[in-house]
mmCIF file of C-alpha atoms and ligand atoms in Angstrom:
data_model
loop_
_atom_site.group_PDB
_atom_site.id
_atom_site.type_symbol
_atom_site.label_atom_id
_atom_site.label_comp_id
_atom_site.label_asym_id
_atom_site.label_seq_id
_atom_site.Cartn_x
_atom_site.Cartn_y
_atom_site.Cartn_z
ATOM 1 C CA UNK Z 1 -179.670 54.085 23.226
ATOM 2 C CA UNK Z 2 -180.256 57.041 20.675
ATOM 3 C CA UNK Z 3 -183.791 58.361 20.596
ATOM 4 C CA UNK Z 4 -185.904 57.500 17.450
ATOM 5 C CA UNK Z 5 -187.613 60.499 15.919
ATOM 6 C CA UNK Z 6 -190.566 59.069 14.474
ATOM 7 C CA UNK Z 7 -191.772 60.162 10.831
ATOM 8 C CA UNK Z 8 -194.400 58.443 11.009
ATOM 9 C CA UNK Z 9 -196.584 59.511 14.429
ATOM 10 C CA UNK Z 10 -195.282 63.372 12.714
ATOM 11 C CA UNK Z 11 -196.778 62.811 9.035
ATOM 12 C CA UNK Z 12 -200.037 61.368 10.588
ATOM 13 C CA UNK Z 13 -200.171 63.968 13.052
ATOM 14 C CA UNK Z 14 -199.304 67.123 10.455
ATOM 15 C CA UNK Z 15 -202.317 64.883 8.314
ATOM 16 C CA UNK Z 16 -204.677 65.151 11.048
ATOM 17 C CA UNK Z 17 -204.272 69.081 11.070
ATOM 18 C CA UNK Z 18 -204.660 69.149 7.170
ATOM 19 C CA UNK Z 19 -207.736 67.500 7.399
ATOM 20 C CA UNK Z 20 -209.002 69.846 10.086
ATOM 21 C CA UNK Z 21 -207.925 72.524 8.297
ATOM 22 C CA UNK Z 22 -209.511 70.911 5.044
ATOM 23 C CA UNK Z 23 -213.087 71.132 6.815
ATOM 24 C CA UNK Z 24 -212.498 75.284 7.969
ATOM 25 C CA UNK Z 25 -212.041 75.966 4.618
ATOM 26 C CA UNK Z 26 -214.916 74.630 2.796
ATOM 27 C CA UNK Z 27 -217.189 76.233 5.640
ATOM 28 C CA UNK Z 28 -215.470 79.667 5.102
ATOM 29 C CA UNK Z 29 -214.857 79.538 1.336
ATOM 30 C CA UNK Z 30 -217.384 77.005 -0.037
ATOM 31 C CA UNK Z 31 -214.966 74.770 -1.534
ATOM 32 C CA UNK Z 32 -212.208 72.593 -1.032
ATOM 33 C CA UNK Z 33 -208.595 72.523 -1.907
ATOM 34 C CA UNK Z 34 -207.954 70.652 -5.923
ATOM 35 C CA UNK Z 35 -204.499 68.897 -6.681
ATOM 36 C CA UNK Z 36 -203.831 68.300 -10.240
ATOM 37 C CA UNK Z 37 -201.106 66.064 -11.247
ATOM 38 C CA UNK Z 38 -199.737 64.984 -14.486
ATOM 39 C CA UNK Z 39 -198.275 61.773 -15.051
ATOM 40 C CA UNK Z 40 -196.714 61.697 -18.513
ATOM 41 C CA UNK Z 41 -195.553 58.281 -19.838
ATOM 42 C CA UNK Z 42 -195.211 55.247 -17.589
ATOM 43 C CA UNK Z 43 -192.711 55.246 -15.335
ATOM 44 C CA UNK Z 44 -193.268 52.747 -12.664
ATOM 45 C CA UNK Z 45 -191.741 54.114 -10.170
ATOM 46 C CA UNK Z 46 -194.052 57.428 -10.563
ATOM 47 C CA UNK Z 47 -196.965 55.314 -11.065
ATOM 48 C CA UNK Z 48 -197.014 54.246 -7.157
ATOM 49 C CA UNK Z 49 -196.203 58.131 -6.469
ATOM 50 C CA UNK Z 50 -198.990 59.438 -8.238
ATOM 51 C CA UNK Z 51 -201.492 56.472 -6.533
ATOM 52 C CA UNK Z 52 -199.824 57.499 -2.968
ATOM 53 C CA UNK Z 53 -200.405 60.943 -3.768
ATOM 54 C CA UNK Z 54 -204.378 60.460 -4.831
ATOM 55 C CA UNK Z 55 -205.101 58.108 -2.077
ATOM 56 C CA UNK Z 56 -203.175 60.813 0.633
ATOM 57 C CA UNK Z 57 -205.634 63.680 -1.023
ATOM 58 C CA UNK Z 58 -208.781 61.211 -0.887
ATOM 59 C CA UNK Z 59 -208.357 60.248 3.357
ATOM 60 C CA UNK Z 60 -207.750 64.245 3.543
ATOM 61 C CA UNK Z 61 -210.997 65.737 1.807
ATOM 62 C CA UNK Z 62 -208.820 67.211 -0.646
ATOM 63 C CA UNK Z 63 -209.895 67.099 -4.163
ATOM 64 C CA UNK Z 64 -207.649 65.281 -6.255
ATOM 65 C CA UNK Z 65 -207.563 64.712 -10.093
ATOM 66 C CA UNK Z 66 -204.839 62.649 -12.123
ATOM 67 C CA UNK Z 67 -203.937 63.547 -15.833
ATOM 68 C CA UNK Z 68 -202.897 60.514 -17.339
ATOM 69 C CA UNK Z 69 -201.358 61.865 -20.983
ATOM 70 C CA UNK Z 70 -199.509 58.786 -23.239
ATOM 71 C CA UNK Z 71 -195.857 59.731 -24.147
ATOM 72 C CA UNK Z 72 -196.817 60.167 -27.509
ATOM 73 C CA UNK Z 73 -198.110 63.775 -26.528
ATOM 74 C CA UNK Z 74 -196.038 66.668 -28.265
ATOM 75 C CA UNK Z 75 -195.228 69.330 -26.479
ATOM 76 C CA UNK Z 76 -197.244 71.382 -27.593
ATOM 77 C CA UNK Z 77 -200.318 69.458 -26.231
ATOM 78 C CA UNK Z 78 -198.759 68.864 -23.013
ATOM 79 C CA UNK Z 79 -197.942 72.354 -22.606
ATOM 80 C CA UNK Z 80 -201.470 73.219 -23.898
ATOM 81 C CA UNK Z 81 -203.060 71.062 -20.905
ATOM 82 C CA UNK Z 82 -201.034 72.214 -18.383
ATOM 83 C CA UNK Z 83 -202.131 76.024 -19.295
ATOM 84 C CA UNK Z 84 -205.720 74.706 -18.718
ATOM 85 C CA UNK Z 85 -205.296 74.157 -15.260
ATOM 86 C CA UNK Z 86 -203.144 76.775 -14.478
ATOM 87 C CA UNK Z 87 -205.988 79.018 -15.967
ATOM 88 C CA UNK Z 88 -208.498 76.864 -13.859
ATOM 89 C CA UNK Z 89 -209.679 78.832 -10.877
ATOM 90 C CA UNK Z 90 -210.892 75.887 -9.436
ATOM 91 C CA UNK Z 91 -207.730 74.515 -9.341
ATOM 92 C CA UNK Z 92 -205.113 74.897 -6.925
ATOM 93 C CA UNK Z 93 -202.343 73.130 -7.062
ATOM 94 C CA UNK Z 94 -200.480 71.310 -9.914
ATOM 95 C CA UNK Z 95 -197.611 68.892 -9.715
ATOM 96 C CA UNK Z 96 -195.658 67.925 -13.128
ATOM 97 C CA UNK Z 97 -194.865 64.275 -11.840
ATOM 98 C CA UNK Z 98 -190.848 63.719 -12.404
ATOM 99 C CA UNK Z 99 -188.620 62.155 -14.348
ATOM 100 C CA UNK Z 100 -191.043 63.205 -17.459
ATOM 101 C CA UNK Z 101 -189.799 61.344 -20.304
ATOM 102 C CA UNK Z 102 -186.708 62.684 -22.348
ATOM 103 C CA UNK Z 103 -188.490 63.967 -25.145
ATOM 104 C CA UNK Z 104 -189.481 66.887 -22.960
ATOM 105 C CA UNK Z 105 -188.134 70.245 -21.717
ATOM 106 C CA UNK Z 106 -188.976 69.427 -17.797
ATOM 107 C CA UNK Z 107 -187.390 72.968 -16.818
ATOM 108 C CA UNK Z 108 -189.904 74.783 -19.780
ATOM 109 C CA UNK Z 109 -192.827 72.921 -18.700
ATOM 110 C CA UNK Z 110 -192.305 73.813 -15.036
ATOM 111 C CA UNK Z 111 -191.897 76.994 -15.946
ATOM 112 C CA UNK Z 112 -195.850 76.682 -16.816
ATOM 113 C CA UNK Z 113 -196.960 76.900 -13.420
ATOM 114 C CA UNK Z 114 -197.549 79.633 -11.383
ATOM 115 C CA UNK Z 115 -195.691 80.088 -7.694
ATOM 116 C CA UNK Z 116 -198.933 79.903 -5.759
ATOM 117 C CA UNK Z 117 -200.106 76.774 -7.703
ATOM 118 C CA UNK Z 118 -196.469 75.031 -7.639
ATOM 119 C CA UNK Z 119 -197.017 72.276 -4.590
ATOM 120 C CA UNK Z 120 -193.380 71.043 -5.324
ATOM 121 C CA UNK Z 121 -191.788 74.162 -4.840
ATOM 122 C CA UNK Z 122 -189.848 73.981 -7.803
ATOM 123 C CA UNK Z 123 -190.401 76.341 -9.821
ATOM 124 C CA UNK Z 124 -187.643 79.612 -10.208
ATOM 125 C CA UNK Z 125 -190.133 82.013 -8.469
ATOM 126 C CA UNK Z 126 -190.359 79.641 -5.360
ATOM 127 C CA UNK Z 127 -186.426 78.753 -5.315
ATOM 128 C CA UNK Z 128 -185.819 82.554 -5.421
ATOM 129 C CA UNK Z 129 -188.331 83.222 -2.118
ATOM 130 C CA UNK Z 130 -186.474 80.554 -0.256
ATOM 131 C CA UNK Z 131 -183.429 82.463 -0.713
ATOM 132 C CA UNK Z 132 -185.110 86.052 -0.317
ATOM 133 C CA UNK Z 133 -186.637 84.738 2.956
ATOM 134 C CA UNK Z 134 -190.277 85.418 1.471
ATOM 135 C CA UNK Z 135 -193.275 83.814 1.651
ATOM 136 C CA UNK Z 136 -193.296 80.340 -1.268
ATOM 137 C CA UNK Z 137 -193.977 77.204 -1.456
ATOM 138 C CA UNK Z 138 -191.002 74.776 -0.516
ATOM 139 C CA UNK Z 139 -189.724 71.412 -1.350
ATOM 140 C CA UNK Z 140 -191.777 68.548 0.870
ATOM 141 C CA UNK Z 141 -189.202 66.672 0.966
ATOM 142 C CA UNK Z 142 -186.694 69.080 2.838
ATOM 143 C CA UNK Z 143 -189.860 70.688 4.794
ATOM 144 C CA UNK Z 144 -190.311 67.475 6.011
ATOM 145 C CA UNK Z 145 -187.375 67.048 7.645
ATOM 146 C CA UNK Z 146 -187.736 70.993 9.116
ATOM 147 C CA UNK Z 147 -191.599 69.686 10.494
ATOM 148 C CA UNK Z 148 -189.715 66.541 12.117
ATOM 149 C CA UNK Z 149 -187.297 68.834 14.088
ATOM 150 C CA UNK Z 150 -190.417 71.358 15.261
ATOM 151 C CA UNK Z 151 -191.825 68.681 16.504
ATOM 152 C CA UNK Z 152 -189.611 67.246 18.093
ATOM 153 C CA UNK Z 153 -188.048 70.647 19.340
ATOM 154 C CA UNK Z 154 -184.961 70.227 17.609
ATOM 155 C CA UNK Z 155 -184.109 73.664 17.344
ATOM 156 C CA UNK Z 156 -181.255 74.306 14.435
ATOM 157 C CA UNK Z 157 -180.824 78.190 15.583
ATOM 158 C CA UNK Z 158 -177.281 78.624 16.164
ATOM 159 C CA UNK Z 159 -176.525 75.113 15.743
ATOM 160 C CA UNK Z 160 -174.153 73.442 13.329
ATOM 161 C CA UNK Z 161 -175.627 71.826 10.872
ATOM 162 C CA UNK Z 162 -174.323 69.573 7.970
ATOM 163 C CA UNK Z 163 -176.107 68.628 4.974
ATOM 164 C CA UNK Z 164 -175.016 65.928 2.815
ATOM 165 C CA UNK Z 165 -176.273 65.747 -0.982
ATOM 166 C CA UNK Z 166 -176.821 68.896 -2.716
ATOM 167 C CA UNK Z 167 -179.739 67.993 -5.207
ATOM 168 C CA UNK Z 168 -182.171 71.095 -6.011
ATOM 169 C CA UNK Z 169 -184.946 68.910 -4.733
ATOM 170 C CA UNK Z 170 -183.109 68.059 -0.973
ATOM 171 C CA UNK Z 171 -179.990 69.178 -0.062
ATOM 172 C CA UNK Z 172 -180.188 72.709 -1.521
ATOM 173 C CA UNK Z 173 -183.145 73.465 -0.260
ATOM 174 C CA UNK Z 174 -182.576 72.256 3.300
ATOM 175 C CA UNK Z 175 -179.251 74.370 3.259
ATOM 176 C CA UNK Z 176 -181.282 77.231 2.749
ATOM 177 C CA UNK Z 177 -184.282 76.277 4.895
ATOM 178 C CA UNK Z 178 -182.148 75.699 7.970
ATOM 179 C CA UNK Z 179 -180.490 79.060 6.856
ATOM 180 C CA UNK Z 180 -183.322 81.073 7.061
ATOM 181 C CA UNK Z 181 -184.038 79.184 10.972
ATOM 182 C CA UNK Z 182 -180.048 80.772 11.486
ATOM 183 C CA UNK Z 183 -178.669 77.289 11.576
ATOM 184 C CA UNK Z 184 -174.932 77.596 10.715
ATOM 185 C CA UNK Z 185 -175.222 75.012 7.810
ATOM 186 C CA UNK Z 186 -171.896 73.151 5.415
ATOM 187 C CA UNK Z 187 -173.346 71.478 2.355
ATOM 188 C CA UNK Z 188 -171.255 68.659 1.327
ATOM 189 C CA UNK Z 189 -171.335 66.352 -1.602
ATOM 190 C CA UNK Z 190 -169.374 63.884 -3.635
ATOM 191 C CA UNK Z 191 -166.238 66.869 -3.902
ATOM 192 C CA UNK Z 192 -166.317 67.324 -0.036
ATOM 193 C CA UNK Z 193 -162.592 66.001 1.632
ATOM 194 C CA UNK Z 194 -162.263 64.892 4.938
ATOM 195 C CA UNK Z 195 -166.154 64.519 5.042
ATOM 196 C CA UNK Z 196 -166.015 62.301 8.263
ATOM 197 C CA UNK Z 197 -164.199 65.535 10.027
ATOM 198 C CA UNK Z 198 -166.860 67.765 8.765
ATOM 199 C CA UNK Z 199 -169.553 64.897 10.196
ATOM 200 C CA UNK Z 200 -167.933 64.783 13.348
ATOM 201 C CA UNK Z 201 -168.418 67.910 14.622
ATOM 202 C CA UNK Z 202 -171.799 68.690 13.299
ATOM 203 C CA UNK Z 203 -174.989 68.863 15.838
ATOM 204 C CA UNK Z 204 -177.104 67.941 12.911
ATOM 205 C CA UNK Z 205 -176.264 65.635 10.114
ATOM 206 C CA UNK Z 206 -179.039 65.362 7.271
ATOM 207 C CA UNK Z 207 -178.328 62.589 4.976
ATOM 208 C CA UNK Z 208 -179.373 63.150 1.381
ATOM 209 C CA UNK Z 209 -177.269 60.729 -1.235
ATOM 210 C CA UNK Z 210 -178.269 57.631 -2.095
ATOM 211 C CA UNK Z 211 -175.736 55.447 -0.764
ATOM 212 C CA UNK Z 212 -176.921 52.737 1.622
ATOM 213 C CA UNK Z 213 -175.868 52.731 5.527
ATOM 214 C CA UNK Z 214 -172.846 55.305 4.009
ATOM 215 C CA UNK Z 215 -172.887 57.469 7.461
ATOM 216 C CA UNK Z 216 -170.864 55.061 10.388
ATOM 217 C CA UNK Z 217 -170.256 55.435 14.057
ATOM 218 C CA UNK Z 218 -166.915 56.611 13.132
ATOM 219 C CA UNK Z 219 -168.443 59.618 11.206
ATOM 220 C CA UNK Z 220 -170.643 61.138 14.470
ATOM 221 C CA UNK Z 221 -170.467 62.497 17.664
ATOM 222 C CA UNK Z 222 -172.387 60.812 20.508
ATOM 223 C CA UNK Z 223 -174.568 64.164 20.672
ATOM 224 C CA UNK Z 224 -175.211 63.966 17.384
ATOM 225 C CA UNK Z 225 -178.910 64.303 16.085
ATOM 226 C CA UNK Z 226 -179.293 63.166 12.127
ATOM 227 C CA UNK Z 227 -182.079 62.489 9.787
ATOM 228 C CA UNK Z 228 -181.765 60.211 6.864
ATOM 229 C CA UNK Z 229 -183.311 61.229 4.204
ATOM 230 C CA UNK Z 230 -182.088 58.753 1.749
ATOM 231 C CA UNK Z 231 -183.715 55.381 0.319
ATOM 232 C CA UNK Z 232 -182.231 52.536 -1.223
ATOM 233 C CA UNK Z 233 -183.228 49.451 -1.988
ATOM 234 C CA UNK Z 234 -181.404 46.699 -1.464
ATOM 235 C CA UNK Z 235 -180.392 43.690 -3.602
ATOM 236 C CA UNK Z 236 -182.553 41.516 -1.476
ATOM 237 C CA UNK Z 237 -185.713 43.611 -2.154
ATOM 238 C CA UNK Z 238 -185.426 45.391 1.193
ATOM 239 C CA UNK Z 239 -185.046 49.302 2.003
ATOM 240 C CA UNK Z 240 -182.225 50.875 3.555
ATOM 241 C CA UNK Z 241 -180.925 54.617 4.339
ATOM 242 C CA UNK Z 242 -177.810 56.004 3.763
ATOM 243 C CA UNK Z 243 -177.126 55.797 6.998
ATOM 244 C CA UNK Z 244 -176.091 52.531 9.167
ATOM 245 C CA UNK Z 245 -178.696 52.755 11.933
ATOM 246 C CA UNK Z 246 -177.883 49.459 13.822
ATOM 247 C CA UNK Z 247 -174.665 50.784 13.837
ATOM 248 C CA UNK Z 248 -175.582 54.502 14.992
ATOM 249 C CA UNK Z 249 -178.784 53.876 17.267
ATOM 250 C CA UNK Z 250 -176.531 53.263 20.562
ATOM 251 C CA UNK Z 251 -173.930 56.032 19.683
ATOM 252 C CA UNK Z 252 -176.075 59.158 18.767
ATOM 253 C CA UNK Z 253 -178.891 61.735 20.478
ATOM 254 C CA UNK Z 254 -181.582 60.654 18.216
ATOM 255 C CA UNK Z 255 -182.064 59.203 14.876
ATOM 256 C CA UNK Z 256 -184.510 59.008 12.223
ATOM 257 C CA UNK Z 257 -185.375 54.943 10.916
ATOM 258 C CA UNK Z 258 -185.785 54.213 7.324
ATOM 259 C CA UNK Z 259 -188.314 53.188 6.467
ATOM 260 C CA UNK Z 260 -190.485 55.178 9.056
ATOM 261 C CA UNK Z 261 -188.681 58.711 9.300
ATOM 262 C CA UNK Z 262 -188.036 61.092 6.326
ATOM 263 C CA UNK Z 263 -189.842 59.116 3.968
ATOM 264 C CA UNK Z 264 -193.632 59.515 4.986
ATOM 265 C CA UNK Z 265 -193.247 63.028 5.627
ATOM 266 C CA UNK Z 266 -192.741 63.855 2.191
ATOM 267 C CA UNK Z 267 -196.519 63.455 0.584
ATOM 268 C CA UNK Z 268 -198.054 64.799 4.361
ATOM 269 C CA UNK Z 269 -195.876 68.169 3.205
ATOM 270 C CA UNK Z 270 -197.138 67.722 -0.165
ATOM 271 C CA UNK Z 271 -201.051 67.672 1.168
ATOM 272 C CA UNK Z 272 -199.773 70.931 3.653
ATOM 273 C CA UNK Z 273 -198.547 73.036 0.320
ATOM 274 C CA UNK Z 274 -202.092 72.218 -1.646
ATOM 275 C CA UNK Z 275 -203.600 73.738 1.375
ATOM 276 C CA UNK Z 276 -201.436 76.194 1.479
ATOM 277 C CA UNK Z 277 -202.132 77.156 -2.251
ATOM 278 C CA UNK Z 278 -205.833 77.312 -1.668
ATOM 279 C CA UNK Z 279 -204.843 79.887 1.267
ATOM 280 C CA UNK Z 280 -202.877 82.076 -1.007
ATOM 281 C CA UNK Z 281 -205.472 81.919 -3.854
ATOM 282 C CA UNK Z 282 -208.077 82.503 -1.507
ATOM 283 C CA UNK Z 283 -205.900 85.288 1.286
ATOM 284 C CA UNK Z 284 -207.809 88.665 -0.605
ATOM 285 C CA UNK Z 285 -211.398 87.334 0.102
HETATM 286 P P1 LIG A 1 -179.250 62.973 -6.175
HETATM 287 O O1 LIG A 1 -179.893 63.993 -7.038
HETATM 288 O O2 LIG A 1 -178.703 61.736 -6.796
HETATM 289 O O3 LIG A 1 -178.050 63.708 -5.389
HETATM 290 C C1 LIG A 1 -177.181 62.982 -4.593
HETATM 291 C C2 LIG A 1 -176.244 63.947 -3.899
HETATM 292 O O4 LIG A 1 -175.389 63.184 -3.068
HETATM 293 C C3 LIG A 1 -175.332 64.721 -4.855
HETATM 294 O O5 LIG A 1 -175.229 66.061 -4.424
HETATM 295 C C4 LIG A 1 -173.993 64.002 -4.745
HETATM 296 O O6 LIG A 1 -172.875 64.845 -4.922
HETATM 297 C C5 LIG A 1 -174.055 63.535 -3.309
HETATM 298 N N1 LIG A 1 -173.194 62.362 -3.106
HETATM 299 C C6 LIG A 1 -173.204 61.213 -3.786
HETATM 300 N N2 LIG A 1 -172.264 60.371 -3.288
HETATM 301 C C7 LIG A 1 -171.667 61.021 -2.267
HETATM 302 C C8 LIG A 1 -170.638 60.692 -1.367
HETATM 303 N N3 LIG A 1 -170.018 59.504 -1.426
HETATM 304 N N4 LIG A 1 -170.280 61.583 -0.430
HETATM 305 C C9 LIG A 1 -170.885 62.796 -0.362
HETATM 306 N N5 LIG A 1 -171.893 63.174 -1.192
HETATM 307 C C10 LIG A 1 -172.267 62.285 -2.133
HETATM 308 O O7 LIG A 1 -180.173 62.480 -5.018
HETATM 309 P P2 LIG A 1 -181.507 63.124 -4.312
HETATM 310 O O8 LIG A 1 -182.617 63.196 -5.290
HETATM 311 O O9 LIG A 1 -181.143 64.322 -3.520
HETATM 312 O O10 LIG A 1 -181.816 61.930 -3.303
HETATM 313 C C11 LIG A 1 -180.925 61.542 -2.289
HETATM 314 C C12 LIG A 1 -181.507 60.353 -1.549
HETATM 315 O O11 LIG A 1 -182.713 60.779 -0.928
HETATM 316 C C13 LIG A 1 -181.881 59.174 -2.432
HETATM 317 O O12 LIG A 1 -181.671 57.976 -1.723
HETATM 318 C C14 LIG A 1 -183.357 59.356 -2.674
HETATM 319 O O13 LIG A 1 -184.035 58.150 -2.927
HETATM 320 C C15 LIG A 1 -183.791 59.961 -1.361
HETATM 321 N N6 LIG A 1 -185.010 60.793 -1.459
HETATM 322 C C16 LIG A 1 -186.009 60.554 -0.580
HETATM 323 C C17 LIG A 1 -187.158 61.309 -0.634
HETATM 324 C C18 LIG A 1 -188.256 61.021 0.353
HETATM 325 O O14 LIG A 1 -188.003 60.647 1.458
HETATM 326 N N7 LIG A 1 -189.484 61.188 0.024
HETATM 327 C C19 LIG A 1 -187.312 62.315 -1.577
HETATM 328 C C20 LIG A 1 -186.245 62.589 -2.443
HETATM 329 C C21 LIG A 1 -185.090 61.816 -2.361
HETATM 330 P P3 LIG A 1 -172.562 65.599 -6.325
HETATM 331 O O15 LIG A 1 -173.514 66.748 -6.391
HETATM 332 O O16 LIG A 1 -171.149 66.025 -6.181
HETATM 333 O O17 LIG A 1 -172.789 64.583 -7.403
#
């Protein structure tokens, strides 16, 4: 049987270290790291986000604060509000909470907020570090899944890796994540042929698509290591991945579960980039 890399035991433990780190901060700097996120309209789906998001800041010590602005905002006010934070010293990080609703530019108001106060890492300035190699803030999501090999010592140096799903907020960034740790990486997507070829000889399989229990036993190698990333729910209320763990456990290195691997590591990457903002605001004091 595969080995089940646990998301999890990682996101607590990666929260634990936040927290720490949380406490060394206010003693050296006299204050503590602020998230600001806006939550435009009323989405449901974003609603449990934003609460998740709050409650992860609250157990952490990190300050939190939740802009709740009614769809009926223009622009203009929206953009006007989002300006006050970024000119808000006390504030250091802000997250735009997405889909905003179709009335608005998301890409122009984005564009609002500063690298070192972006927490999703997805603003132009951050996407062009990633692929400079620099210093930025970086998608949780796909940082997530880098923290769960560390851990694990899953080293993607020299390895071939295959991503699958090329979304700006997953599979692009991991392609250029696992780049930068000289992982030989193929980024496949609904175009890719012969995609169970390219699966079968990877050493690392990330799946990113949104298609549930899509990877197979016939798609893998029985060295294989793979993280799935995706999350589906089911017609019968229940989650799946997009890959078909019963099917995979006994046939593969390791594996990630879902729910219980990529998914919780997302908002413990979020809390690590807020923290990370407060260093970079605070790095010439
Ligand atoms: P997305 O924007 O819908 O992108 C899906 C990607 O998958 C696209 O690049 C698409 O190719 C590709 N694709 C679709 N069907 C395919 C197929 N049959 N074979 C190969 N590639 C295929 O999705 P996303 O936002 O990246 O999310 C992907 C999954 O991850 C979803 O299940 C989502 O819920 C989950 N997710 C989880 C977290 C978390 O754990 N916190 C965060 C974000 C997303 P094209 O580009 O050619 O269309």
């Amino acid at each position: 049987m595969g080995m089940i890399i646990d998301g999890k035991l990682v996101s607590a433990s990666i929260k634990d270290e936040v927290k720490q780190r949380v406490v060394e901060l206010e003693e050296k700097y006299g204050s503590k790291p602020k998230l600001v996120v806006f939550y435009v309209g009323e989405d449901k789906a974003s609603a449990i986000y934003v609460n998740n998001k709050e409650k992860a800041c609250n157990q952490l010590g990190i300050l939190s604060e939740v802009v709740r602005l009614s769809e009926e905002i223009s622009e203009e006010d929206l953009i006007k509000a989002v300006n006050e934070k970024v000119d808000d010293d006390s504030v250091n990080g802000i997250l735009v909470q997405l889909p905003l609703p179709k009335k608005f530019d998301e890409k122009k108001i984005l564009s609002l907020i500063p690298w070192y106060k972006d927490v999703d890492g997805l603003t132009e300035k951050n996407v062009a570090r990633l692929v400079l190699n620099e210093e930025g803030i970086f998608p949780c999501t796909p940082m997530g899944v880098v923290d769960l090999m560390k851990y694990y010592n899953i080293d993607p140096c020299g390895k071939n890796v295959v991503v699958v799903g090329r979304s700006i907020l997953v599979g692009k960034p991991l392609m250029m994540l696992l780049t930068n740790l000289n992982a030989t990486v193929t980024l496949c997507h609904s175009r890719t042929q012969h995609l169970d070829e390219i699966t079968r000889r990877a050493d690392i399989i990330v799946m990113a698509i949104g298609k549930p229990r899509f990877l197979t036993q016939n798609m893998v190698n029985k060295d294989s290591v793979i993280f799935d990333v995706g999350i589906n729910r089911l017609d019968d209320g229940k989650i799946c991945g997009d890959c078909d763990f019963e099917n995979l456990i006994d046939n593969v290195q390791a594996i990630t579960k879902v729910p219980g691997g990529c998914g919780p590591m997302t908002i413990a990457e979020l809390m690590k980039n807020t923290v990370k903002c407060f260093e970079i605001q605070h790095k010439d004091e």
